[in-house]
PDB file of C-alpha atoms in Angstrom:
ATOM      1  CA  UNK B   1     -42.832  92.668  48.826  1.00 63.00           C
ATOM      2  CA  UNK B   2     -43.374  90.148  51.443  1.00 73.00           C
ATOM      3  CA  UNK B   3     -40.274  87.851  51.125  1.00 75.00           C
ATOM      4  CA  UNK B   4     -42.331  83.905  49.371  1.00 79.00           C
ATOM      5  CA  UNK B   5     -42.703  81.395  51.918  1.00 78.00           C
ATOM      6  CA  UNK B   6     -40.472  78.324  51.305  1.00 74.00           C
ATOM      7  CA  UNK B   7     -42.986  74.556  50.935  1.00 72.00           C
ATOM      8  CA  UNK B   8     -43.369  72.683  53.414  1.00 68.00           C
ATOM      9  CA  UNK B   9     -40.853  69.793  53.410  1.00 66.00           C
ATOM     10  CA  UNK B  10     -42.880  66.257  53.079  1.00 60.00           C
ATOM     11  CA  UNK B  11     -43.104  64.585  56.090  1.00 59.00           C
ATOM     12  CA  UNK B  12     -45.652  62.331  54.603  1.00 58.00           C
ATOM     13  CA  UNK B  13     -47.204  61.340  51.588  1.00 55.00           C
ATOM     14  CA  UNK B  14     -51.537  61.319  50.984  1.00 58.00           C
ATOM     15  CA  UNK B  15     -52.273  56.718  51.471  1.00 57.00           C
ATOM     16  CA  UNK B  16     -55.354  57.638  49.876  1.00 60.00           C
ATOM     17  CA  UNK B  17     -54.994  56.202  46.799  1.00 58.00           C
ATOM     18  CA  UNK B  18     -56.257  53.272  46.294  1.00 58.00           C
ATOM     19  CA  UNK B  19     -53.342  50.784  46.260  1.00 58.00           C
ATOM     20  CA  UNK B  20     -50.985  52.874  48.480  1.00 58.00           C
ATOM     21  CA  UNK B  21     -49.596  51.030  51.708  1.00 58.00           C
ATOM     22  CA  UNK B  22     -47.269  52.597  54.420  1.00 57.00           C
ATOM     23  CA  UNK B  23     -44.284  49.808  52.463  1.00 58.00           C
ATOM     24  CA  UNK B  24     -44.232  52.649  50.120  1.00 56.00           C
ATOM     25  CA  UNK B  25     -42.527  55.950  50.953  1.00 59.00           C
ATOM     26  CA  UNK B  26     -38.830  55.308  50.497  1.00 64.00           C
ATOM     27  CA  UNK B  27     -36.761  55.578  53.837  1.00 66.00           C
ATOM     28  CA  UNK B  28     -34.041  58.094  53.755  1.00 70.00           C
ATOM     29  CA  UNK B  29     -30.484  56.642  53.009  1.00 71.00           C
ATOM     30  CA  UNK B  30     -28.059  58.484  55.002  1.00 75.00           C
ATOM     31  CA  UNK B  31     -25.380  60.462  52.395  1.00 75.00           C
ATOM     32  CA  UNK B  32     -22.138  58.682  52.565  1.00 75.00           C
ATOM     33  CA  UNK B  33     -19.124  61.217  52.965  1.00 76.00           C
ATOM     34  CA  UNK B  34     -15.741  60.871  50.587  1.00 74.00           C
ATOM     35  CA  UNK B  35     -12.318  60.075  53.062  1.00 74.00           C
ATOM     36  CA  UNK B  36     -10.529  63.354  52.771  1.00 74.00           C
ATOM     37  CA  UNK B  37      -7.333  62.979  50.637  1.00 70.00           C
ATOM     38  CA  UNK B  38      -4.274  62.107  52.405  1.00 68.00           C
ATOM     39  CA  UNK B  39      -1.385  63.405  49.522  1.00 59.00           C
ATOM     40  CA  UNK B  40       2.343  61.707  51.324  1.00 56.00           C
ATOM     41  CA  UNK B  41       4.621  64.284  52.713  1.00 57.00           C
ATOM     42  CA  UNK B  42       7.076  63.946  50.000  1.00 58.00           C
ATOM     43  CA  UNK B  43       6.098  62.956  46.218  1.00 55.00           C
ATOM     44  CA  UNK B  44       6.777  60.423  44.343  1.00 61.00           C
ATOM     45  CA  UNK B  45       9.315  61.475  40.943  1.00 66.00           C
ATOM     46  CA  UNK B  46       7.453  61.038  37.851  1.00 79.00           C
ATOM     47  CA  UNK B  47       9.208  58.719  35.156  1.00 82.00           C
ATOM     48  CA  UNK B  48       8.575  60.436  31.195  1.00 87.00           C
ATOM     49  CA  UNK B  49       9.898  58.983  28.418  1.00 91.00           C
ATOM     50  CA  UNK B  50      13.615  61.095  27.466  1.00 93.00           C
ATOM     51  CA  UNK B  51      12.979  61.852  24.159  1.00 94.00           C
ATOM     52  CA  UNK B  52      16.059  63.273  23.946  1.00 94.00           C
ATOM     53  CA  UNK B  53      18.233  59.429  24.916  1.00 95.00           C
ATOM     54  CA  UNK B  54      15.918  58.350  22.371  1.00 95.00           C
ATOM     55  CA  UNK B  55      16.692  60.412  19.558  1.00 96.00           C
ATOM     56  CA  UNK B  56      20.783  60.653  20.619  1.00 95.00           C
ATOM     57  CA  UNK B  57      20.003  56.766  20.123  1.00 95.00           C
ATOM     58  CA  UNK B  58      18.447  56.812  16.709  1.00 95.00           C
ATOM     59  CA  UNK B  59      21.601  59.124  15.976  1.00 95.00           C
ATOM     60  CA  UNK B  60      24.032  56.109  17.367  1.00 95.00           C
ATOM     61  CA  UNK B  61      23.076  53.437  14.296  1.00 94.00           C
ATOM     62  CA  UNK B  62      22.953  56.133  11.753  1.00 94.00           C
ATOM     63  CA  UNK B  63      18.885  57.321  11.234  1.00 95.00           C
ATOM     64  CA  UNK B  64      19.500  61.191  10.422  1.00 94.00           C
ATOM     65  CA  UNK B  65      16.109  63.214  11.534  1.00 94.00           C
ATOM     66  CA  UNK B  66      15.736  63.365   7.545  1.00 95.00           C
ATOM     67  CA  UNK B  67      15.425  59.865   7.745  1.00 95.00           C
ATOM     68  CA  UNK B  68      12.911  59.248  11.043  1.00 95.00           C
ATOM     69  CA  UNK B  69      11.045  62.156   9.720  1.00 95.00           C
ATOM     70  CA  UNK B  70      10.198  60.527   5.899  1.00 94.00           C
ATOM     71  CA  UNK B  71       9.939  56.711   8.024  1.00 94.00           C
ATOM     72  CA  UNK B  72       7.669  58.210  10.778  1.00 94.00           C
ATOM     73  CA  UNK B  73       6.115  61.239   8.690  1.00 94.00           C
ATOM     74  CA  UNK B  74       5.958  63.170  11.006  1.00 94.00           C
ATOM     75  CA  UNK B  75       7.449  67.123   9.809  1.00 95.00           C
ATOM     76  CA  UNK B  76      11.199  68.289  11.194  1.00 94.00           C
ATOM     77  CA  UNK B  77      10.457  70.781  13.324  1.00 95.00           C
ATOM     78  CA  UNK B  78       7.909  68.853  15.032  1.00 95.00           C
ATOM     79  CA  UNK B  79      10.652  66.237  15.945  1.00 95.00           C
ATOM     80  CA  UNK B  80      13.025  68.890  16.589  1.00 95.00           C
ATOM     81  CA  UNK B  81      10.343  69.790  19.045  1.00 95.00           C
ATOM     82  CA  UNK B  82      10.074  66.269  20.962  1.00 94.00           C
ATOM     83  CA  UNK B  83      13.799  65.979  21.270  1.00 93.00           C
ATOM     84  CA  UNK B  84      14.858  69.914  23.264  1.00 92.00           C
ATOM     85  CA  UNK B  85      11.593  68.458  26.339  1.00 88.00           C
ATOM     86  CA  UNK B  86       8.070  68.299  24.453  1.00 91.00           C
ATOM     87  CA  UNK B  87       6.030  65.065  25.026  1.00 91.00           C
ATOM     88  CA  UNK B  88       4.568  63.821  21.864  1.00 94.00           C
ATOM     89  CA  UNK B  89       1.149  62.456  21.287  1.00 94.00           C
ATOM     90  CA  UNK B  90       0.299  59.352  22.186  1.00 92.00           C
ATOM     91  CA  UNK B  91      -0.234  57.320  18.682  1.00 93.00           C
ATOM     92  CA  UNK B  92       3.227  59.359  18.094  1.00 94.00           C
ATOM     93  CA  UNK B  93       5.068  59.004  20.968  1.00 93.00           C
ATOM     94  CA  UNK B  94       4.566  54.643  20.034  1.00 93.00           C
ATOM     95  CA  UNK B  95       4.720  54.686  16.482  1.00 94.00           C
ATOM     96  CA  UNK B  96       8.531  56.502  17.537  1.00 95.00           C
ATOM     97  CA  UNK B  97       9.286  53.802  20.180  1.00 94.00           C
ATOM     98  CA  UNK B  98       8.460  51.099  18.380  1.00 94.00           C
ATOM     99  CA  UNK B  99      10.740  52.805  15.970  1.00 95.00           C
ATOM    100  CA  UNK B 100      13.669  52.640  18.319  1.00 95.00           C
ATOM    101  CA  UNK B 101      13.011  49.117  19.723  1.00 94.00           C
ATOM    102  CA  UNK B 102      13.536  48.204  15.538  1.00 95.00           C
ATOM    103  CA  UNK B 103      16.550  49.762  15.158  1.00 95.00           C
ATOM    104  CA  UNK B 104      18.436  49.035  18.554  1.00 94.00           C
ATOM    105  CA  UNK B 105      16.647  46.377  18.994  1.00 94.00           C
ATOM    106  CA  UNK B 106      16.221  46.138  22.259  1.00 93.00           C
ATOM    107  CA  UNK B 107      12.768  45.419  24.249  1.00 92.00           C
ATOM    108  CA  UNK B 108      10.015  48.158  25.262  1.00 90.00           C
ATOM    109  CA  UNK B 109      10.947  48.782  28.837  1.00 89.00           C
ATOM    110  CA  UNK B 110      14.821  49.261  28.300  1.00 91.00           C
ATOM    111  CA  UNK B 111      13.832  52.287  27.537  1.00 92.00           C
ATOM    112  CA  UNK B 112      16.046  55.727  28.790  1.00 92.00           C
ATOM    113  CA  UNK B 113      13.239  57.273  30.557  1.00 90.00           C
ATOM    114  CA  UNK B 114      13.637  60.677  33.216  1.00 86.00           C
ATOM    115  CA  UNK B 115      12.992  60.974  36.736  1.00 81.00           C
ATOM    116  CA  UNK B 116      11.540  64.130  37.381  1.00 76.00           C
ATOM    117  CA  UNK B 117      10.064  65.688  41.129  1.00 72.00           C
ATOM    118  CA  UNK B 118       6.627  67.570  40.579  1.00 69.00           C
ATOM    119  CA  UNK B 119       5.712  70.535  41.286  1.00 70.00           C
ATOM    120  CA  UNK B 120       4.755  71.996  43.769  1.00 69.00           C
ATOM    121  CA  UNK B 121       0.898  72.699  42.287  1.00 68.00           C
ATOM    122  CA  UNK B 122       0.962  69.499  40.929  1.00 63.00           C
ATOM    123  CA  UNK B 123       1.763  68.188  43.909  1.00 61.00           C
ATOM    124  CA  UNK B 124      -0.967  69.569  44.738  1.00 63.00           C
ATOM    125  CA  UNK B 125      -4.214  67.828  42.422  1.00 58.00           C
TER     126      UNK B 125
END
């Protein structure tokens, strides 16, 4: 069995058809080289909402888990998971933040946050 012969690269298109001109031949476009991403020496800390403190603030304002559950229509087990460190879905988190701002009378910018250093895996992304 013989090896297949690769096709010859097209260097010039035939100009023997009507209306053809050498202006119609496209010129090659140079490839853009994407610069390499430079990682900082020390990754910045990740800022996240401290959901445990949000629930603690609501409890200080006399809101029980049952009352939060009935207000937001979210199961108590889910709320306890958030309190233990799980991240809520965006829409559910926004609803809880709105409840927190209404109950405590504080602005959204005053939400309790925690700063975590990203793991080695996250800093390489």
